[in-house]
mmCIF file of C-alpha atoms in Angstrom:
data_model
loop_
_atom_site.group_PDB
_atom_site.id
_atom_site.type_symbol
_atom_site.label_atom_id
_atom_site.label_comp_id
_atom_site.label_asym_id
_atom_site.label_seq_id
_atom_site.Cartn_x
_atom_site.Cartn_y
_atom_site.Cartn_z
ATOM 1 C CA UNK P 164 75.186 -153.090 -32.987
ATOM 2 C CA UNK P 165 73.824 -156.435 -33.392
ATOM 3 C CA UNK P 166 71.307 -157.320 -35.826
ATOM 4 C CA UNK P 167 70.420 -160.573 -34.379
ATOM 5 C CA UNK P 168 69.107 -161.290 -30.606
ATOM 6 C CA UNK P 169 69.768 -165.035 -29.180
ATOM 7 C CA UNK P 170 65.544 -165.608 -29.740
ATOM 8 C CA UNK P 171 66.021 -165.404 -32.957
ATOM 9 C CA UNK P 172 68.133 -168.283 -33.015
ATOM 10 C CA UNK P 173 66.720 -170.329 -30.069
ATOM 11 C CA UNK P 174 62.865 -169.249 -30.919
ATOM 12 C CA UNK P 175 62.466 -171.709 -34.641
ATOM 13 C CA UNK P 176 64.876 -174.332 -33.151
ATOM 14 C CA UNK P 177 63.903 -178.112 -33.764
ATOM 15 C CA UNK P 178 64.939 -180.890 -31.447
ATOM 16 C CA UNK P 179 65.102 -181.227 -27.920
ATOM 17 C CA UNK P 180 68.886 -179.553 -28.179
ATOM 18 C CA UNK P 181 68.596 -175.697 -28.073
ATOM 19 C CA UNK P 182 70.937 -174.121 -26.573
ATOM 20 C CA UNK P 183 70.309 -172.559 -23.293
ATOM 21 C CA UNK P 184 73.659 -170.336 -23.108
ATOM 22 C CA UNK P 185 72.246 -166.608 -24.613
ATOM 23 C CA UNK P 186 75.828 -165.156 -23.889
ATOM 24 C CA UNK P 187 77.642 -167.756 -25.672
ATOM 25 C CA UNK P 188 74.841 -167.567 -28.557
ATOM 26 C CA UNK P 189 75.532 -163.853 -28.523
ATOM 27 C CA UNK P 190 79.213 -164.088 -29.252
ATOM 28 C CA UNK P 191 78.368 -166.944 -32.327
ATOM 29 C CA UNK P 192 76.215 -164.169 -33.573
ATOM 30 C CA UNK P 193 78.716 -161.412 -32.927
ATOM 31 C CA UNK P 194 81.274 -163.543 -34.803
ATOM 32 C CA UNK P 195 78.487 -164.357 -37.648
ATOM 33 C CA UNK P 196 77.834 -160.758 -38.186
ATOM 34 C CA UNK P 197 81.481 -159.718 -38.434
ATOM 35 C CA UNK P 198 82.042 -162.490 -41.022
ATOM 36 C CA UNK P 199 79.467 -161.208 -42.976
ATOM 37 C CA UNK P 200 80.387 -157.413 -43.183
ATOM 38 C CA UNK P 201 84.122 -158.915 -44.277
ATOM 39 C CA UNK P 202 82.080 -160.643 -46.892
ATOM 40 C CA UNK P 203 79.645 -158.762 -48.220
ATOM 41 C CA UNK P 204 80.944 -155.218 -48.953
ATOM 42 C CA UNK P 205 79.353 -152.104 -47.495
ATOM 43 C CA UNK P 206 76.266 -154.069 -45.624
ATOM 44 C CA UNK P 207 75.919 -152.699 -42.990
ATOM 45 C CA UNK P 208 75.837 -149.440 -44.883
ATOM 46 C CA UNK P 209 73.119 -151.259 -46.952
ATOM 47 C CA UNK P 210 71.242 -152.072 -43.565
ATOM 48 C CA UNK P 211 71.375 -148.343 -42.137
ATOM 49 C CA UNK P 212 70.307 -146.895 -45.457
ATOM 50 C CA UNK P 213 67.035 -149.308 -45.705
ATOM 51 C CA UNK P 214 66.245 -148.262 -41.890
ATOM 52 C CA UNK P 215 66.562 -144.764 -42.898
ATOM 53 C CA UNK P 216 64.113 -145.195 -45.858
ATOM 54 C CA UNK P 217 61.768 -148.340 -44.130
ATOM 55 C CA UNK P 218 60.378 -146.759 -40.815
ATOM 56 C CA UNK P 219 58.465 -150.496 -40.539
ATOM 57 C CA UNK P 220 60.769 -153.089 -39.980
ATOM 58 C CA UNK P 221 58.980 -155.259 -41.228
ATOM 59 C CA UNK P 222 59.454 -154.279 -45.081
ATOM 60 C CA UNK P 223 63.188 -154.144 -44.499
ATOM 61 C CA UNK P 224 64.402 -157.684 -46.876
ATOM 62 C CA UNK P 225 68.294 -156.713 -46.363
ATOM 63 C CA UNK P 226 67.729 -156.483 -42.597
ATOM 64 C CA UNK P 227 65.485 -159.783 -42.455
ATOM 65 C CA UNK P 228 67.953 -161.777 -44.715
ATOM 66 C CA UNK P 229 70.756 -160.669 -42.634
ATOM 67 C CA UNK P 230 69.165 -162.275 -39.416
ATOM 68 C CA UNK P 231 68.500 -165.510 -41.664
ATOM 69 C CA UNK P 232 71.820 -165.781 -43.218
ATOM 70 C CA UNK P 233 73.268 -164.835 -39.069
ATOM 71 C CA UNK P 234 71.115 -167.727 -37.730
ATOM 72 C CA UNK P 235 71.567 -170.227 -40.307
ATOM 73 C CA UNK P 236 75.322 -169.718 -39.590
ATOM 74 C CA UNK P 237 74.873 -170.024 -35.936
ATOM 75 C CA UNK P 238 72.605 -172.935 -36.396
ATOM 76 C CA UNK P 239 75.449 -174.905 -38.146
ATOM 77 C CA UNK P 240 77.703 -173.777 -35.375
ATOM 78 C CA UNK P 241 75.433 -174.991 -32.612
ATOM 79 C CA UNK P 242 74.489 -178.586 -34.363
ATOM 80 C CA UNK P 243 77.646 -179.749 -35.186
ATOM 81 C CA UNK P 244 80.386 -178.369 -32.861
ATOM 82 C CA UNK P 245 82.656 -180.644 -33.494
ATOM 83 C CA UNK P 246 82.657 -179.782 -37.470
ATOM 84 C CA UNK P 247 82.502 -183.785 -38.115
ATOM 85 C CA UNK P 248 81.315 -185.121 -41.314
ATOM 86 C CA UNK P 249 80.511 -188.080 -40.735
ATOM 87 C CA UNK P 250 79.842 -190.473 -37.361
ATOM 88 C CA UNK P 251 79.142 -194.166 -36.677
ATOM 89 C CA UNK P 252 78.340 -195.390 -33.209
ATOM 90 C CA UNK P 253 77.421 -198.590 -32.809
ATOM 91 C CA UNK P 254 75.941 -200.059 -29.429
ATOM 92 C CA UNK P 255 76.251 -203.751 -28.519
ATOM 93 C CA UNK P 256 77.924 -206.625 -30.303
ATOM 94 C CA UNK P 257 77.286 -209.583 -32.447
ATOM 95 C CA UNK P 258 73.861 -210.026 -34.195
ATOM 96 C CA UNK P 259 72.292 -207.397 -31.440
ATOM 97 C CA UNK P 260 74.530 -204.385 -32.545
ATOM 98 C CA UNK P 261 72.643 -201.647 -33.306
ATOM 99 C CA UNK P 262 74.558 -198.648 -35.361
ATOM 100 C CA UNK P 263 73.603 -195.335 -35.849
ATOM 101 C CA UNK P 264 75.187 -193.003 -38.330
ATOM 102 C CA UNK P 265 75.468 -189.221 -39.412
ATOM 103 C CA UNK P 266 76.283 -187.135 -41.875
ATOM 104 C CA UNK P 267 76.695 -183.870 -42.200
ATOM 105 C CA UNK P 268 76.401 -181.950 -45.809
ATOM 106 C CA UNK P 269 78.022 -178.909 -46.988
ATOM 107 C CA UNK P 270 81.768 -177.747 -47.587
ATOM 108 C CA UNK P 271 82.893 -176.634 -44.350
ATOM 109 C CA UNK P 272 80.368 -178.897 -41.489
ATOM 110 C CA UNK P 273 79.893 -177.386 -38.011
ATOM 111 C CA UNK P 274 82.245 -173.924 -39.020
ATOM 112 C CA UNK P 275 80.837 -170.641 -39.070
ATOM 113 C CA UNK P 276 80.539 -169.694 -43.054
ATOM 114 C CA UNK P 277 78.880 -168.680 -45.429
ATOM 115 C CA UNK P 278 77.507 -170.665 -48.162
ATOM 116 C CA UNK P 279 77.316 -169.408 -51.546
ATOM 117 C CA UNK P 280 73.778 -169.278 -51.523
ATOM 118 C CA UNK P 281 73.653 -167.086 -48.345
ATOM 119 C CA UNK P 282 76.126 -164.965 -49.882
ATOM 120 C CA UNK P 283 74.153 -164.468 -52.346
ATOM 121 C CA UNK P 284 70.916 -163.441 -50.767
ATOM 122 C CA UNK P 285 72.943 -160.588 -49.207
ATOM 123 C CA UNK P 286 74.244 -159.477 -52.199
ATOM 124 C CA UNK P 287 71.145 -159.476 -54.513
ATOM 125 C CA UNK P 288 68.875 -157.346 -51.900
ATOM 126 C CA UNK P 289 68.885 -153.743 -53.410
ATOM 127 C CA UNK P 290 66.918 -150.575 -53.164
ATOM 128 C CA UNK P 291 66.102 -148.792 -55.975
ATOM 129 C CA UNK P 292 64.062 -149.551 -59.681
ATOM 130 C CA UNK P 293 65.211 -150.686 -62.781
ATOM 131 C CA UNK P 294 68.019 -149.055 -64.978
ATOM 132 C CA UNK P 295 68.952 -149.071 -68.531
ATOM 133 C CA UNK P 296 72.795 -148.721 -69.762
ATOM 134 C CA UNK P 297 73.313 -147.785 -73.745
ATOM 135 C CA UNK P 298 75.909 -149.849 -74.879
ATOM 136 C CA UNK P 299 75.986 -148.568 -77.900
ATOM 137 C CA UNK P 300 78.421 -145.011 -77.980
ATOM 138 C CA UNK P 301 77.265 -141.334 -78.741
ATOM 139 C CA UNK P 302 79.188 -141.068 -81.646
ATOM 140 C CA UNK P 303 77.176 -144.295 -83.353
ATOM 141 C CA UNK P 304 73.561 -143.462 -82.031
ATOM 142 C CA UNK P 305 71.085 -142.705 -85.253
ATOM 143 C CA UNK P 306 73.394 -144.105 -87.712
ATOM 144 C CA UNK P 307 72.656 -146.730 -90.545
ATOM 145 C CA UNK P 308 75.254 -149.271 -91.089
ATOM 146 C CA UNK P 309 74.736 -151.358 -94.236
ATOM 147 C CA UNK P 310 75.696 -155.030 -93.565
ATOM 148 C CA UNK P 311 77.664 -154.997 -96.941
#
C-alpha cells in the first residue's frame, strides 16, 4: 500500500514542468517508498502502529514525513532526469552569445535517494514520552564513595 498519491507530488509543484504522467509518477513513488522501508528499519511498522493509535490523519508526523521525504525524492527524480550536475548551453556566437548555466546540488543529482537529512526525519519521529536509564548499577545505588 502506497503512502503517497501522484497529487501529492504534482499538487505543490513550481514551474511550468509538472509532470502529467500519474502512472509513471506512481512507479517513482512505488520505488521511493521501497527505498525507504530498506532504509529506515521497521517503518512501515512505525506507520501502521501510529494509524492504529491516530484515528485523525492529520496528527500522524511519521505518516506526513513519509509523504515529504517520498515527494522530495520524486521531485529530484522528476527535475533532473538526466542526474547532471552541471549544464552550459550557450545560444549564438561572437559578442551576441548568450549562455545559460545549471547546477544541480547534492551528492547523488537527479537519483532517487535519500539525503541524510530525510533519513533523519524518519528516524527521529517516535511515539511514546520521555524515559530515564540508571547508569549507575544496583549494587552501587545509596553508597558513599570518598574521593580519597
Amino acid at each position: 500500500m502506497s503512502w503517497t498519491t501522484p497529487t501529492d507530488v504534482t499538487d505543490p509543484w513550481i514551474g511550468d514542468d509538472v509532470p502529467t504522467d500519474t502512472e509513471k509518477v506512481q512507479i517513482w513513488i512505488d520505488k521511493a517508498e521501497r527505498e525507504m522501508r530498506r532504509k529506515v528499519e521497521g517503518l512501515q511498522k512505525r506507520i501502521d502502529d501510529e494509524a492504529d493509535a491516530e484515528p485523525d490523519v492529520e496528527k500522524r508526523e511519521l505518516l506526513k514525513s513519509a509523504v515529504d521525504v517520498a515527494v522530495a525524492m520524486v521531485t529530484r527524480v522528476f527535475r533532473n532526469p538526466s542526474g547532471e550536475r552541471s549544464r552550459s548551453d550557450s545560444l549564438g556566437t561572437g559578442p551576441l552569445t548568450e549562455t545559460t548555466s545549471v547546477t544541480y546540488g547534492g551528492d547523488t543529482p537527479g537519483q532517487l535517494a535519500l539525503t541524510p537529512a530525510e533519513l533523519e526525519s524518519l528516524q527521529s519521529v517516535q511515539r511514546g514520552g520521555a524515559f530515564e536509564i540508571n547508569l549507575i548499577p544496583s549494587d552501587y545505588q545509596g553508597m558513599r564513595y570518598s574521593p580519597w
